PDB file of C-alpha atoms in Angstrom:
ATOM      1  CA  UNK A 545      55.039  13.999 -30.306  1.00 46.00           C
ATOM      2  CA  UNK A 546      53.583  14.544 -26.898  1.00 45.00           C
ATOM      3  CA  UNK A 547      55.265  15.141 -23.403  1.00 46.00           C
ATOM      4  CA  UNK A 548      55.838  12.539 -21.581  1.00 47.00           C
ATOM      5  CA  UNK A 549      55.123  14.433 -18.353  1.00 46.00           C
ATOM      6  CA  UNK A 550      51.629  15.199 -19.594  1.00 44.00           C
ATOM      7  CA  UNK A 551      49.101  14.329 -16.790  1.00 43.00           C
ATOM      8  CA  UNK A 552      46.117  12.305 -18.026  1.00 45.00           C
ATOM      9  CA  UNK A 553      42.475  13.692 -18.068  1.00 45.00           C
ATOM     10  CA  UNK A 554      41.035  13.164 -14.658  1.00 47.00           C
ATOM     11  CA  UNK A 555      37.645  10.932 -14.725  1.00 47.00           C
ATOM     12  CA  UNK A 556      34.946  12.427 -13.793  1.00 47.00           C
ATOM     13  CA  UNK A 557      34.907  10.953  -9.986  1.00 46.00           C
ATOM     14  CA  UNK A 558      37.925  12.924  -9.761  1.00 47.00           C
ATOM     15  CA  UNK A 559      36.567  15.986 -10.900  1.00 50.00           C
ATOM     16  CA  UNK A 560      33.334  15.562  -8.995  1.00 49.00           C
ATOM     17  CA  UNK A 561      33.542  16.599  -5.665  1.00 53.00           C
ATOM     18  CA  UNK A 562      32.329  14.622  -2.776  1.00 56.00           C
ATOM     19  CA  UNK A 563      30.189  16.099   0.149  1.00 58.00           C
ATOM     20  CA  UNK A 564      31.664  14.566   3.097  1.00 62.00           C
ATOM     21  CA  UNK A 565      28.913  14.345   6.187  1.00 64.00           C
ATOM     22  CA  UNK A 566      30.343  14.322  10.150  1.00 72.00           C
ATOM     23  CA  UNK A 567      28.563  11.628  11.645  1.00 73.00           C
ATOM     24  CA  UNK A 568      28.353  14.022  14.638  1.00 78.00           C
ATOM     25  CA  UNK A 569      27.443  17.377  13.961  1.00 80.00           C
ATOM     26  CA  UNK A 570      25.720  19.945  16.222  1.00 86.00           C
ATOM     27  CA  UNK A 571      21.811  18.804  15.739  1.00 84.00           C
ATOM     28  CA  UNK A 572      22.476  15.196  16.687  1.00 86.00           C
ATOM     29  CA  UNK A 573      24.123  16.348  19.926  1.00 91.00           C
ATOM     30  CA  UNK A 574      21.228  18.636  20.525  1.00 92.00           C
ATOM     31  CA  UNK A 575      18.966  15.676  20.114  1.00 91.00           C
ATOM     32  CA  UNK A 576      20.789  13.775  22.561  1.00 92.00           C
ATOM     33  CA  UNK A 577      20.609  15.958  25.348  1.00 94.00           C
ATOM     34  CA  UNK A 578      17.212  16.349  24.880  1.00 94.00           C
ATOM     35  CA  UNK A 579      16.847  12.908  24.855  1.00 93.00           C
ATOM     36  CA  UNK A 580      19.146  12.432  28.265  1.00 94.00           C
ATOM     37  CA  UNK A 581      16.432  15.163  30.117  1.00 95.00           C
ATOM     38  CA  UNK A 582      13.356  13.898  28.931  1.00 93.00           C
ATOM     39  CA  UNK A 583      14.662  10.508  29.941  1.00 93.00           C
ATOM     40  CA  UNK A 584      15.052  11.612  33.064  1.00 94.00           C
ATOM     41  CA  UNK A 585      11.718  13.691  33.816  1.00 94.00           C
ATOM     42  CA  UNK A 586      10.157  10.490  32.509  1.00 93.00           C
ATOM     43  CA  UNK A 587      12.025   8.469  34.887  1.00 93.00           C
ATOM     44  CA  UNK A 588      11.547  10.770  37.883  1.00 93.00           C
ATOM     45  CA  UNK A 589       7.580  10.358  36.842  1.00 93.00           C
ATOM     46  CA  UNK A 590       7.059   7.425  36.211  1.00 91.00           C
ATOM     47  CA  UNK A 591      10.113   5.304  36.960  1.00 92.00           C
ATOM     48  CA  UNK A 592      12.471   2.998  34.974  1.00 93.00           C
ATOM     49  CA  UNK A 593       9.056   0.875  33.479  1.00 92.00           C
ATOM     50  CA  UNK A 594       7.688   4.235  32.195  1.00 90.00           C
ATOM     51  CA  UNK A 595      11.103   4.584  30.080  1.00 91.00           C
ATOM     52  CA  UNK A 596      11.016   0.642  29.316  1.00 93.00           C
ATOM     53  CA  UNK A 597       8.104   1.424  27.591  1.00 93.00           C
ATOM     54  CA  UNK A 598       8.688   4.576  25.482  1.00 92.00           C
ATOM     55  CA  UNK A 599      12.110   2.996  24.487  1.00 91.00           C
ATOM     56  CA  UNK A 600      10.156  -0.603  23.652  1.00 93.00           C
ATOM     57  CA  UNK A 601       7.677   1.327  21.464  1.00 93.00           C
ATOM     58  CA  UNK A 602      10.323   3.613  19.414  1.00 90.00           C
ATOM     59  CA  UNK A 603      12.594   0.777  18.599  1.00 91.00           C
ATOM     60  CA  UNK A 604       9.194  -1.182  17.448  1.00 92.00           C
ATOM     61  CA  UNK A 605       8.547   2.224  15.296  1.00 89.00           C
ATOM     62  CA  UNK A 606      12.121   2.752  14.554  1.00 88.00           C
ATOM     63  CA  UNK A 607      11.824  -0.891  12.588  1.00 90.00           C
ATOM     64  CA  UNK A 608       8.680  -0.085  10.975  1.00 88.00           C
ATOM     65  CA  UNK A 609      10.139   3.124   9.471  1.00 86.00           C
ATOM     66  CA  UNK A 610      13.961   1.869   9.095  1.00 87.00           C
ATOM     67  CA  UNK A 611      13.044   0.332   5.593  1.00 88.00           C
ATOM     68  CA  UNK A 612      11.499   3.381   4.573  1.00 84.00           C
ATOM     69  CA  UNK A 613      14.644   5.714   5.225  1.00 83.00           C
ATOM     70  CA  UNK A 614      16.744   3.194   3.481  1.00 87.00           C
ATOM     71  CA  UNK A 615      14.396   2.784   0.435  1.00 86.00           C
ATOM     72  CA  UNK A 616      14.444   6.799  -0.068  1.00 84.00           C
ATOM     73  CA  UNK A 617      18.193   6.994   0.803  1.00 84.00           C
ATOM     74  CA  UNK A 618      19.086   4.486  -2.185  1.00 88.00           C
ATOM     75  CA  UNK A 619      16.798   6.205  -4.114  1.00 84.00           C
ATOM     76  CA  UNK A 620      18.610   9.915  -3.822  1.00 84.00           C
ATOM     77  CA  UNK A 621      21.562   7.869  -4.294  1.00 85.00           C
ATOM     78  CA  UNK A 622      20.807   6.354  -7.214  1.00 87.00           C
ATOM     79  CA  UNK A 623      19.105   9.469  -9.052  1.00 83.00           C
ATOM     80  CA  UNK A 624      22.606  11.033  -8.153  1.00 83.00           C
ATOM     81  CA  UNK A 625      24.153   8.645 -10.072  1.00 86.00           C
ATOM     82  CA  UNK A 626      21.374   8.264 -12.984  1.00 86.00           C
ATOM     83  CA  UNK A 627      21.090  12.226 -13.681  1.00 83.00           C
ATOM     84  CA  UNK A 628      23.411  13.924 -16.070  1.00 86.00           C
ATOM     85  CA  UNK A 629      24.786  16.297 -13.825  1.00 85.00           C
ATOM     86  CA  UNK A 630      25.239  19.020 -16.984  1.00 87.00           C
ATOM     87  CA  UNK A 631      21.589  19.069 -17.985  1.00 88.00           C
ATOM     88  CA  UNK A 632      20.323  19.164 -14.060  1.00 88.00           C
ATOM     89  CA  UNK A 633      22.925  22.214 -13.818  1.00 87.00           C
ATOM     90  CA  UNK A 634      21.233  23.717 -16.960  1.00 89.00           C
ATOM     91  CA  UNK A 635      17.558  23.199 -16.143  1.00 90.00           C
ATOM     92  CA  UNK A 636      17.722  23.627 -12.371  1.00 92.00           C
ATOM     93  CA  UNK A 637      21.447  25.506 -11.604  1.00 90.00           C
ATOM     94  CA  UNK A 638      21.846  28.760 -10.595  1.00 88.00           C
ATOM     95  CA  UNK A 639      21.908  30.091 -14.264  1.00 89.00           C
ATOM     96  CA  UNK A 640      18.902  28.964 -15.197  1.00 91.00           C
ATOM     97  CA  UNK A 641      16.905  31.584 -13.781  1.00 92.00           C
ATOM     98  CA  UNK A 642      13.042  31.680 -13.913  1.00 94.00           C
ATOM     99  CA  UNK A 643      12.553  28.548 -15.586  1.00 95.00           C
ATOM    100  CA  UNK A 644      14.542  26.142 -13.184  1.00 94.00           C
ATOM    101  CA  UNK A 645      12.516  27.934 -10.463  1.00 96.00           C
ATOM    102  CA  UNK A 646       8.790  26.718 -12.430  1.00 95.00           C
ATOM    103  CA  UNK A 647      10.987  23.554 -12.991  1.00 94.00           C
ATOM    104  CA  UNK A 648      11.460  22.691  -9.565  1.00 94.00           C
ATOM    105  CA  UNK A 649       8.050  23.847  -8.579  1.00 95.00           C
ATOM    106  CA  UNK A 650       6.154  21.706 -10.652  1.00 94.00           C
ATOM    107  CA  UNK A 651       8.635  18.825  -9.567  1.00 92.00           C
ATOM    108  CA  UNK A 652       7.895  18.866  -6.003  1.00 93.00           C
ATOM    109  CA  UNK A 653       4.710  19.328  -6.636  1.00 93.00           C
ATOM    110  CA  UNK A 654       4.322  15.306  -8.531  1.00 91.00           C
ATOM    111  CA  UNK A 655       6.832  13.994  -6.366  1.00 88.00           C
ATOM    112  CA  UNK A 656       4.850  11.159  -4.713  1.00 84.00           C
ATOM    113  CA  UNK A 657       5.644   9.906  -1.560  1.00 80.00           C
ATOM    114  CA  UNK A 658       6.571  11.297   2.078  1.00 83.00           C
ATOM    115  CA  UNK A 659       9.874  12.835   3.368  1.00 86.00           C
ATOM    116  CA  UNK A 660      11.880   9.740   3.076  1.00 83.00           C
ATOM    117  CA  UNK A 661      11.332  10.038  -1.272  1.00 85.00           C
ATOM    118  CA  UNK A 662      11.232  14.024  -0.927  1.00 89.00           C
ATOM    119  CA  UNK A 663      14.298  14.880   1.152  1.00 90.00           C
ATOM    120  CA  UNK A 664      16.791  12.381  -0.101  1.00 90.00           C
ATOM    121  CA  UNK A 665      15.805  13.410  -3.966  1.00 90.00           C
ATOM    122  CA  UNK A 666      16.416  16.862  -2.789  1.00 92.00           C
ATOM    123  CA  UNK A 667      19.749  16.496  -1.783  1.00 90.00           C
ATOM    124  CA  UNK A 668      20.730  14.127  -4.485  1.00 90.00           C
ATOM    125  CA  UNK A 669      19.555  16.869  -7.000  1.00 91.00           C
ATOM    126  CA  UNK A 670      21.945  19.611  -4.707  1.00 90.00           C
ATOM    127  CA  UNK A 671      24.361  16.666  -5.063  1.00 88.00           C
ATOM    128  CA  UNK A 672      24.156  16.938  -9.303  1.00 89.00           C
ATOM    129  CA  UNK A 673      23.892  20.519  -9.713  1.00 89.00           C
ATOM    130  CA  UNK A 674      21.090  22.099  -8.721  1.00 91.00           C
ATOM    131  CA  UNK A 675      21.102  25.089  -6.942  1.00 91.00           C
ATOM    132  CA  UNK A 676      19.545  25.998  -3.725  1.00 92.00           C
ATOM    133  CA  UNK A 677      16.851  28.218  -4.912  1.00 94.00           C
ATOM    134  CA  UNK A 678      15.621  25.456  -7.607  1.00 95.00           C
ATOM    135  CA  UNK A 679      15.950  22.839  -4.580  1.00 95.00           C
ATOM    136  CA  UNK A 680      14.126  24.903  -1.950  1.00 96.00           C
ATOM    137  CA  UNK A 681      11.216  25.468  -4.527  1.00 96.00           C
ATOM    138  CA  UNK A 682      11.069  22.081  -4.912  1.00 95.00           C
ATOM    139  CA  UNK A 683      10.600  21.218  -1.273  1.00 95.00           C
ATOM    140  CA  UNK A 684       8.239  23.910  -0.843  1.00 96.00           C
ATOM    141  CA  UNK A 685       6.497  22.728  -3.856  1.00 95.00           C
ATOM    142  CA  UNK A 686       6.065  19.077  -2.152  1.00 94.00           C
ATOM    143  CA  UNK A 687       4.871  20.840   0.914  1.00 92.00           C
ATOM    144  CA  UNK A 688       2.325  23.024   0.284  1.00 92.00           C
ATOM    145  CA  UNK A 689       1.086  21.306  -3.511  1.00 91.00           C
ATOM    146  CA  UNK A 690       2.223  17.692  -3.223  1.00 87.00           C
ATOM    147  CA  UNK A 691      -0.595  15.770  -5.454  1.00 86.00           C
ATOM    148  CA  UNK A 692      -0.586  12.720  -3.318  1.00 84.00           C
ATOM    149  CA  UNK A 693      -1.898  14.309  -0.440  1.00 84.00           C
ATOM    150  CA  UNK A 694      -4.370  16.236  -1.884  1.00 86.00           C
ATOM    151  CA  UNK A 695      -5.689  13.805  -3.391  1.00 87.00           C
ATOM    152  CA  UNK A 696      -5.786  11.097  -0.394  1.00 86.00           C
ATOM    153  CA  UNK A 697      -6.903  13.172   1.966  1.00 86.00           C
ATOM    154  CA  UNK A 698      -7.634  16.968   1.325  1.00 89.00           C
ATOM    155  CA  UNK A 699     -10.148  16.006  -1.829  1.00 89.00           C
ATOM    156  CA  UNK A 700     -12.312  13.969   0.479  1.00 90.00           C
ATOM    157  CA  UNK A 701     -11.962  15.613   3.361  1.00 91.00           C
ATOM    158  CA  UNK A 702     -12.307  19.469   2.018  1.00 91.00           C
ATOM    159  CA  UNK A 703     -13.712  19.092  -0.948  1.00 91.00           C
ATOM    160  CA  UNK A 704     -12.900  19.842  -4.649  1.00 92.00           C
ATOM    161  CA  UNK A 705     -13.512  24.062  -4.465  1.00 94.00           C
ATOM    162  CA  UNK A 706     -11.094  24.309  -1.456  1.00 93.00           C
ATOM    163  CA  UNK A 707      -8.389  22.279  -2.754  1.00 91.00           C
ATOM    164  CA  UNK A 708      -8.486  24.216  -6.038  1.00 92.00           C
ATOM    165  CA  UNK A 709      -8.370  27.607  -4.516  1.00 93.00           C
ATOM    166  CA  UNK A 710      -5.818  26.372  -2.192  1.00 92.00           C
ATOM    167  CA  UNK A 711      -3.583  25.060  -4.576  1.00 91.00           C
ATOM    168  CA  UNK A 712      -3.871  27.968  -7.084  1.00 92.00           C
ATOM    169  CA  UNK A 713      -3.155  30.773  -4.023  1.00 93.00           C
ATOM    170  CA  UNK A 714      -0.105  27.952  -2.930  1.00 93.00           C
ATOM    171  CA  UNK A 715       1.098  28.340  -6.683  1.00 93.00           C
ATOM    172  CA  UNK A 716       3.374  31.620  -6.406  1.00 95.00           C
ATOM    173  CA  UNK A 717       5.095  30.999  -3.163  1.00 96.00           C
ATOM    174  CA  UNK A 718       7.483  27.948  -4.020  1.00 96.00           C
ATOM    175  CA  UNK A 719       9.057  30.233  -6.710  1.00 96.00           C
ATOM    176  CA  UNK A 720       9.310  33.562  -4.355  1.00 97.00           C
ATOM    177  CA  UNK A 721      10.739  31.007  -1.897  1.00 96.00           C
ATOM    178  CA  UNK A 722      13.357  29.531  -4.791  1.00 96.00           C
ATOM    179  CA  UNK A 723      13.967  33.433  -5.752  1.00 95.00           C
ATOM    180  CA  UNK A 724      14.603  34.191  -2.241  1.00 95.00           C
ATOM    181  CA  UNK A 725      16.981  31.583  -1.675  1.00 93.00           C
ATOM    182  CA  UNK A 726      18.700  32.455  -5.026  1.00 92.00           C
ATOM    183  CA  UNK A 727      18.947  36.036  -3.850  1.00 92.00           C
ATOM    184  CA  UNK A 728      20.199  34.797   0.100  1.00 91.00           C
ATOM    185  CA  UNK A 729      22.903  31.933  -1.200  1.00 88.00           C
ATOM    186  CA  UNK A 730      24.914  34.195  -3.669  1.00 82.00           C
ATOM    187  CA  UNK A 731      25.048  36.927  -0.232  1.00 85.00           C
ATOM    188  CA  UNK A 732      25.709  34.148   1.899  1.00 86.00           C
ATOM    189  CA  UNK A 733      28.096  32.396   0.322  1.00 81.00           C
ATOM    190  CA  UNK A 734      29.660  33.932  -2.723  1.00 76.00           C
ATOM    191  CA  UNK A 735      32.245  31.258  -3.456  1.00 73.00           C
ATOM    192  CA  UNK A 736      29.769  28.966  -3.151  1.00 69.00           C
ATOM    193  CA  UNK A 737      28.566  26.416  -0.835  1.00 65.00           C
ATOM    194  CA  UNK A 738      31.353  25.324   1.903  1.00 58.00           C
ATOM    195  CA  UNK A 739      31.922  21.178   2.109  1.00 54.00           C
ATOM    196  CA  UNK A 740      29.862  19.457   5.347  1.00 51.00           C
TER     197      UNK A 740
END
């Protein structure tokens, strides 16, 4: 017969835990400022229709790209809640050594699209169990290999022998940048990562 003061399994959003993100944090006050002084060395310049303008023209571009941001941010969101957080921990955690290093690597390096896909995938697969090494090769990966842009642009513009070479030299350094990171989180933090 069991106790009846026996708690009940948690469920797994219990057991999960949540990154909690400050809506104000150090780098958006830093952008601010900078924002407040080159305001005002625009103003001084040019007066208050030289900052009409600028500010006319971002919020124009901040609606073009607003969709975008959203698109990729329900997208790292959703793989977060699509990926079985025990096989991303055992392909791409920090036990999985060389392999979830190559993993990662090779990830970034199909993962289409531009830092509103690449960034919010990132930090949904941080979010499911990856570890920072396996994450930072993949966003090295993206940046130096990512197939979309060679292919759009470098192919055409460089030609096929350069974009081999420069992908097969580009090869090693999102693992020695995973390995590095490895090597640099465990010093850094050896209880692991602390909550945002």
């Amino acid at each position: 017969m069991s106790s009846p003061h026996t708690d009940p399994a948690p469920a797994d959003d219990e057991t999960r835990p949540k990154r909690v993100r400050k809506p104000i944090g150090w780098s958006l006050i830093s952008i601010l400022v900078l924002v407040v002084v080159s305001a005002t060395l625009v103003w001084r310049r040019d007066g208050i229709d030289g900052v009409t303008e600028i500010f006319l023209h971002d919020v124009s571009l901040f609606g073009g790209i607003l969709p975008r941001v959203l698109a990729g941010c329900l997208l790292g969101a959703f793989i977060a809640e699509i990926l079985p957080h025990e096989k991303v921990s055992r392909a791409l955690g920090p036990n999985s050594g060389l392999k979830g290093l190559l993993i990662g690597t090779a990830f970034g390096a199909i993962l289409p699209g531009g830092p509103f896909t690449a960034y919010p995938v990132a930090a949904a697969l941080l979010t499911v169990g990856a570890d920072f090494g396996a994450t930072i090769a993949m966003v090295v990966s993206w940046t130096l290999i990512g197939y979309g842009r060679a292919v759009a642009w470098e192919l055409p513009i460089m030609g096929t022998d350069f974009t081999l070479w420069r992908i097969v030299l580009s090869l090693p350094i999102p693992v020695l940048a995973g390995a590095l990171g490895r090597f640099v989180f465990v010093r850094v933090y050896p209880k692991g990562a602390p909550s945002e």
